Amino acid sequence: MLHSDNNALILEKPTSWKMDSSVQPLVATTLHPSNQRPTGKYNSSGMLPNMGMLFDHLLSMIRSAHENRQYQPSPFPALWERTCTRLEKHKNATTYEKWKLTSILNNADELRKIDDEIADVWAYVQRTRNKKKHGAHRKVAAGRLKELRLKRQSFKPKAEVEIDGALEISIAFWIEARNAYNVKDEERALHSLLQCSFYLGTTHSPVTESEAQRGRRLATTRDKPRLAILQAAIEVIETFKVTRIIRHQETLCGEISLLIANDPKYSKAVIDFAKWNNKEPSTQEQVSERMQETLFQCAKGRRSGTYAEFKERLNQLFKVASKFGLSNRTKKVKTPTGW
């Protein structure tokens, strides 16, 4: 806080906020008038729900979260039975909680490792195109790449298991609370229900409009390097000359990437892309390989704007390239002009 002393501003040292429940500032509250019958939800009225209603209310909220916040949810009894089986193994809800949170983090780490390995193996396959020199090794690498891509497609990333993961922990604490209540230990039951409510609450947290706007801005900012490369690719396609070696769309993306990487006009876009890609490769060849993978993936996507324009132009060019390559297998054809 600032205050004045002889026309001089002095900054007072702020007092620390004591995290002690007995000294926190309080205000007076009153009971909320209500004629409704207790439903299991606390509503600030003079009538409190009994423990049985509280258990029923939380149970219905857990089920609602599973069925309404999930995309194509599994049957709720299956989620409950799965949690019971795992809770029986882990003995108590706290151990279950630690195991589940650790497994979610490990899931994310494993996903990143798979993506990194795919990028490395793919780059090796692209560097070893000489069949006589690298034939056997390239074949092994190609098989590994196919295996990794299949594994990646079947892998469930963290975002897909987050809701049910939190609900599993919530169910575990609900069960522990109910066990305590059944043996007349209401104090333990209430403590366990607090934990149950916490994890249940994480599945009901809506994103505010300001958060959504901030997320959209960040997404646009983070996507700028890729958009710059796509725009460069669109420009390169305008003057691209088809050759007989182009028989696959991935090869075409590779040729476009090489042109971008070797053109000083796009040096800033290439440098930004290398940093954005988090790999920061040291050679133009490595940069172009990663650009090739990016262009190839974008060509298969369904996004709008620059993505859609690039996809359309690339498909048009590849259509011409395919016809040119097909004709050359049977007779000589002049290189198409205008590409």
Coordinates of C-alpha atoms in Angstrom, one line a residue:
M1 CA 0.0 0.0 0.0
L2 CA 1.2 3.5 -0.8
H3 CA 1.0 6.5 1.6
S4 CA 2.4 10.0 1.5
D5 CA 5.1 11.3 3.8
N6 CA 6.4 14.9 3.2
N7 CA 5.3 14.7 -0.5
A8 CA 7.1 11.4 -0.9
L9 CA 5.5 8.2 -1.7
I10 CA 6.4 5.3 0.5
L11 CA 5.5 1.7 -0.2
E12 CA 4.4 -0.1 2.9
K13 CA 5.4 -3.7 3.3
P14 CA 2.2 -5.8 2.8
T15 CA 1.1 -7.9 5.7
S16 CA 1.2 -11.6 5.0
W17 CA -2.1 -13.5 4.7
K18 CA -2.3 -16.0 7.5
M19 CA -3.7 -19.4 6.4
D20 CA -5.4 -20.1 9.7
S21 CA -9.1 -20.7 9.7
S22 CA -9.5 -19.2 13.2
V23 CA -8.3 -15.7 12.1
Q24 CA -9.9 -15.4 8.7
P25 CA -12.3 -12.4 8.2
L26 CA -15.9 -13.4 8.5
V27 CA -19.3 -11.8 7.9
A28 CA -22.7 -12.6 9.4
T29 CA -24.9 -15.0 7.4
T30 CA -28.6 -15.8 7.8
L31 CA -30.7 -18.9 7.0
H32 CA -32.3 -19.0 3.6
P33 CA -36.1 -19.3 3.8
S34 CA -37.2 -22.5 2.1
N35 CA -40.4 -24.6 2.2
Q36 CA -38.9 -27.3 0.1
R37 CA -38.4 -30.8 1.4
P38 CA -34.7 -31.8 1.9
T39 CA -33.3 -33.3 -1.3
G40 CA -29.8 -34.1 -0.1
K41 CA -28.3 -30.8 -1.2
Y42 CA -27.4 -28.2 1.3
N43 CA -29.4 -25.0 0.6
S44 CA -28.7 -22.7 3.6
S45 CA -32.1 -23.3 5.0
G46 CA -32.9 -24.4 8.6
M47 CA -33.6 -27.9 7.5
L48 CA -30.5 -30.0 6.9
P49 CA -30.5 -33.2 4.7
N50 CA -29.8 -36.4 6.6
M51 CA -26.8 -38.5 5.7
G52 CA -28.8 -41.0 3.6
M53 CA -30.1 -38.1 1.4
L54 CA -26.5 -36.8 1.1
F55 CA -25.2 -40.1 -0.1
D56 CA -28.1 -40.4 -2.7
H57 CA -27.5 -36.9 -3.9
L58 CA -23.8 -37.4 -4.5
L59 CA -24.4 -40.7 -6.2
S60 CA -26.9 -39.2 -8.6
M61 CA -24.4 -36.4 -9.4
I62 CA -21.6 -38.9 -10.1
R63 CA -23.8 -40.7 -12.5
S64 CA -24.9 -37.5 -14.1
A65 CA -21.3 -36.4 -14.6
H66 CA -20.4 -39.7 -16.2
E67 CA -23.4 -39.8 -18.6
N68 CA -23.6 -36.1 -19.5
R69 CA -19.9 -34.9 -19.5
Q70 CA -18.5 -37.8 -21.4
Y71 CA -18.6 -38.5 -25.1
Q72 CA -20.2 -41.9 -25.8
P73 CA -19.9 -43.0 -22.1
S74 CA -19.8 -46.6 -21.1
P75 CA -22.7 -47.9 -18.9
F76 CA -22.5 -46.4 -15.4
P77 CA -22.6 -49.8 -13.7
A78 CA -19.4 -50.8 -15.6
L79 CA -17.6 -47.7 -14.3
W80 CA -18.7 -48.5 -10.7
E81 CA -17.7 -52.2 -11.0
R82 CA -14.3 -51.3 -12.4
T83 CA -13.7 -48.9 -9.5
C84 CA -14.8 -51.5 -7.0
T85 CA -12.4 -54.0 -8.4
R86 CA -9.5 -51.6 -8.3
L87 CA -10.4 -50.3 -4.9
E88 CA -10.4 -53.8 -3.5
K89 CA -6.9 -54.1 -4.8
H90 CA -5.7 -50.8 -3.4
K91 CA -7.5 -51.3 0.0
N92 CA -8.5 -47.6 0.6
A93 CA -9.5 -44.5 -1.3
T94 CA -6.4 -42.5 -0.6
T95 CA -4.1 -45.2 -2.1
Y96 CA -6.5 -45.4 -5.0
E97 CA -6.3 -41.7 -5.5
K98 CA -2.5 -41.7 -5.6
W99 CA -2.4 -44.6 -8.0
K100 CA -4.9 -43.0 -10.4
L101 CA -3.3 -39.6 -10.5
T102 CA 0.1 -41.2 -11.1
S103 CA -1.3 -43.4 -13.9
I104 CA -2.8 -40.3 -15.6
L105 CA 0.5 -38.5 -15.5
N106 CA 2.3 -41.6 -16.8
N107 CA -0.2 -41.7 -19.6
A108 CA 0.7 -38.2 -20.8
D109 CA 4.4 -39.0 -20.6
E110 CA 4.0 -42.2 -22.6
L111 CA 2.0 -40.3 -25.3
R112 CA 4.8 -37.8 -25.7
K113 CA 7.4 -40.5 -26.0
I114 CA 5.4 -42.3 -28.7
D115 CA 5.1 -39.0 -30.7
D116 CA 8.8 -38.3 -30.4
E117 CA 9.7 -41.8 -31.5
I118 CA 7.4 -41.6 -34.5
A119 CA 9.0 -38.3 -35.5
D120 CA 12.5 -39.8 -35.2
V121 CA 11.7 -43.1 -37.1
W122 CA 9.9 -41.2 -39.8
A123 CA 12.9 -38.9 -40.3
Y124 CA 15.2 -41.9 -40.5
V125 CA 13.0 -43.5 -43.2
Q126 CA 13.1 -40.2 -45.2
R127 CA 16.9 -39.9 -45.0
T128 CA 17.5 -43.5 -46.1
R129 CA 16.0 -43.6 -49.6
N130 CA 18.9 -45.4 -51.2
K131 CA 17.5 -49.0 -51.3
K132 CA 20.9 -50.5 -52.2
K133 CA 22.7 -48.8 -49.3
H134 CA 20.0 -48.8 -46.7
G135 CA 17.4 -51.3 -47.9
A136 CA 17.4 -53.7 -45.0
H137 CA 17.6 -51.0 -42.3
R138 CA 14.9 -48.9 -44.0
K139 CA 12.6 -51.9 -44.2
V140 CA 12.9 -52.5 -40.4
A141 CA 12.4 -48.8 -39.7
A142 CA 9.3 -48.7 -42.0
G143 CA 7.8 -51.6 -40.1
R144 CA 8.5 -49.9 -36.8
L145 CA 6.9 -46.7 -38.1
K146 CA 3.8 -48.6 -39.0
E147 CA 3.7 -50.2 -35.6
L148 CA 4.1 -46.9 -33.8
R149 CA 1.4 -45.2 -35.8
L150 CA -1.1 -48.0 -35.0
K151 CA -0.1 -47.8 -31.3
R152 CA -0.7 -44.0 -31.5
Q153 CA -4.1 -44.4 -33.0
S154 CA -5.2 -46.8 -30.3
F155 CA -3.7 -44.8 -27.5
K156 CA -6.0 -42.9 -25.1
P157 CA -4.5 -39.5 -24.3
K158 CA -5.0 -37.9 -20.9
A159 CA -7.8 -35.7 -22.0
E160 CA -10.0 -38.7 -22.9
V161 CA -9.7 -40.3 -19.5
E162 CA -9.8 -37.3 -17.3
I163 CA -13.5 -37.2 -16.5
D164 CA -13.9 -40.9 -15.7
G165 CA -10.5 -40.8 -13.9
A166 CA -11.8 -38.1 -11.5
L167 CA -15.1 -40.0 -11.1
E168 CA -13.3 -43.2 -10.2
I169 CA -11.6 -41.4 -7.3
S170 CA -14.8 -39.8 -6.3
I171 CA -16.6 -43.2 -6.3
A172 CA -13.7 -44.6 -4.2
F173 CA -14.2 -41.9 -1.5
W174 CA -18.0 -42.4 -1.7
I175 CA -17.6 -46.1 -1.0
E176 CA -15.2 -45.5 1.8
A177 CA -17.6 -42.9 3.3
R178 CA -20.5 -45.3 3.0
N179 CA -18.5 -48.0 4.8
A180 CA -17.8 -45.6 7.6
Y181 CA -21.4 -44.5 7.8
N182 CA -22.6 -48.1 8.0
V183 CA -20.5 -48.7 11.1
K184 CA -21.8 -45.5 12.7
D185 CA -18.6 -43.5 12.1
E186 CA -20.3 -40.3 10.7
E187 CA -17.3 -38.1 11.3
R188 CA -15.1 -40.2 9.0
A189 CA -17.9 -40.5 6.5
L190 CA -18.2 -36.7 6.3
H191 CA -14.4 -36.3 5.8
S192 CA -14.5 -38.9 3.0
L193 CA -17.5 -37.3 1.4
L194 CA -15.6 -34.0 1.3
Q195 CA -12.9 -35.7 -0.9
C196 CA -15.6 -37.3 -3.0
S197 CA -17.2 -33.9 -3.6
F198 CA -13.9 -32.3 -4.5
Y199 CA -13.2 -34.8 -7.4
L200 CA -16.8 -34.7 -8.4
G201 CA -16.5 -30.9 -8.7
T202 CA -13.6 -31.1 -11.1
T203 CA -15.8 -32.8 -13.6
H204 CA -18.4 -30.0 -13.4
S205 CA -16.1 -27.0 -13.9
P206 CA -17.4 -25.0 -16.9
V207 CA -15.0 -22.9 -19.0
T208 CA -15.9 -19.2 -18.7
E209 CA -16.2 -17.1 -21.9
S210 CA -13.0 -15.2 -21.0
E211 CA -11.1 -18.4 -20.6
A212 CA -12.4 -19.7 -23.9
Q213 CA -11.4 -16.5 -25.7
R214 CA -7.9 -16.7 -24.1
G215 CA -7.6 -20.3 -25.2
R216 CA -8.6 -19.4 -28.7
R217 CA -6.0 -16.6 -28.8
L218 CA -3.3 -18.9 -27.5
A219 CA -4.2 -21.6 -30.0
T220 CA -4.0 -19.0 -32.9
T221 CA -0.6 -17.7 -31.6
R222 CA 0.8 -21.2 -31.2
D223 CA -0.4 -22.2 -34.7
K224 CA 1.2 -19.2 -36.5
P225 CA 4.5 -21.0 -37.4
R226 CA 2.6 -23.9 -39.0
L227 CA 0.2 -21.5 -40.8
A228 CA 3.2 -19.6 -42.2
I229 CA 4.7 -22.9 -43.6
L230 CA 1.3 -23.7 -45.2
Q231 CA 1.1 -20.3 -46.8
A232 CA 4.6 -20.8 -48.1
A233 CA 3.6 -24.2 -49.5
I234 CA 0.7 -22.6 -51.3
E235 CA 3.0 -20.1 -52.9
V236 CA 5.5 -22.8 -53.9
I237 CA 2.7 -24.9 -55.4
E238 CA 2.0 -22.0 -57.8
T239 CA 5.3 -22.4 -59.6
F240 CA 6.0 -26.1 -58.9
K241 CA 7.2 -28.3 -61.8
V242 CA 6.1 -31.9 -61.8
T243 CA 8.7 -34.6 -62.2
R244 CA 8.5 -38.3 -62.7
I245 CA 9.6 -39.2 -59.2
I246 CA 6.4 -37.9 -57.7
R247 CA 4.0 -40.9 -57.4
H248 CA 2.9 -40.4 -53.8
Q249 CA 1.5 -37.4 -52.0
E250 CA 4.0 -37.8 -49.2
T251 CA 6.8 -37.5 -51.8
L252 CA 5.2 -34.3 -53.2
C253 CA 5.1 -32.8 -49.7
G254 CA 8.8 -33.6 -49.3
E255 CA 9.7 -31.8 -52.5
I256 CA 7.7 -28.8 -51.5
S257 CA 9.3 -28.8 -48.1
L258 CA 12.8 -28.8 -49.6
L259 CA 11.9 -25.9 -51.8
I260 CA 10.7 -23.9 -48.8
A261 CA 13.7 -24.8 -46.7
N262 CA 16.2 -23.8 -49.4
D263 CA 14.5 -20.5 -50.3
P264 CA 15.8 -17.4 -48.4
K265 CA 12.4 -15.8 -48.8
Y266 CA 11.0 -18.3 -46.2
S267 CA 14.0 -18.3 -43.8
K268 CA 12.1 -16.6 -41.0
A269 CA 9.1 -19.0 -41.4
V270 CA 11.4 -22.0 -41.4
I271 CA 13.3 -20.8 -38.2
D272 CA 10.0 -20.1 -36.4
F273 CA 8.7 -23.5 -37.5
A274 CA 11.9 -25.2 -36.1
K275 CA 11.5 -23.5 -32.7
W276 CA 7.7 -24.2 -32.7
N277 CA 8.4 -27.9 -33.4
N278 CA 10.3 -28.1 -30.1
K279 CA 13.1 -30.1 -31.8
E280 CA 15.2 -27.3 -33.1
P281 CA 17.0 -29.4 -35.7
S282 CA 20.4 -28.1 -36.8
T283 CA 20.3 -28.8 -40.5
Q284 CA 18.0 -27.8 -43.3
E285 CA 17.4 -31.4 -44.2
Q286 CA 16.0 -32.2 -40.7
V287 CA 13.8 -29.1 -40.9
S288 CA 12.4 -30.0 -44.3
E289 CA 11.7 -33.6 -43.1
R290 CA 9.6 -32.3 -40.2
M291 CA 7.9 -29.8 -42.6
Q292 CA 7.1 -32.7 -44.9
E293 CA 5.4 -34.6 -42.1
T294 CA 3.4 -31.5 -41.1
L295 CA 2.3 -30.8 -44.7
F296 CA 1.3 -34.5 -45.2
Q297 CA -0.7 -34.5 -42.0
C298 CA -2.4 -31.2 -42.8
A299 CA -3.3 -32.6 -46.3
K300 CA -5.3 -35.3 -44.5
G301 CA -7.1 -33.0 -42.1
R302 CA -10.4 -31.3 -42.2
R303 CA -9.7 -27.8 -40.9
S304 CA -10.8 -24.6 -42.6
G305 CA -9.0 -21.5 -43.7
T306 CA -5.4 -21.8 -44.8
Y307 CA -5.5 -25.5 -44.1
A308 CA -8.4 -26.1 -46.5
E309 CA -6.8 -23.9 -49.2
F310 CA -3.5 -25.8 -48.9
K311 CA -5.2 -29.2 -49.0
E312 CA -7.2 -28.2 -52.1
R313 CA -4.1 -26.8 -54.0
L314 CA -2.0 -29.8 -53.0
N315 CA -4.7 -32.2 -54.2
Q316 CA -4.9 -30.4 -57.5
L317 CA -1.2 -30.6 -58.0
F318 CA -1.0 -34.2 -57.0
K319 CA -3.8 -35.1 -59.5
V320 CA -1.6 -33.6 -62.3
A321 CA 1.5 -35.3 -60.9
S322 CA -0.3 -38.7 -60.7
K323 CA -1.4 -38.5 -64.3
F324 CA 2.1 -37.5 -65.4
G325 CA 3.7 -40.3 -63.5
L326 CA 1.2 -42.9 -64.8
S327 CA 1.7 -41.9 -68.4
N328 CA 5.5 -42.2 -68.1
R329 CA 5.3 -45.8 -67.2
T330 CA 4.1 -46.6 -70.7
K331 CA 5.3 -43.8 -72.9
K332 CA 7.2 -40.6 -72.9
V333 CA 5.2 -37.5 -72.0
K334 CA 6.4 -34.0 -71.8
T335 CA 6.5 -32.3 -68.5
P336 CA 3.2 -30.5 -67.9
T337 CA 3.6 -26.7 -68.2
G338 CA 2.1 -24.3 -65.7
W339 CA 3.1 -26.3 -62.7

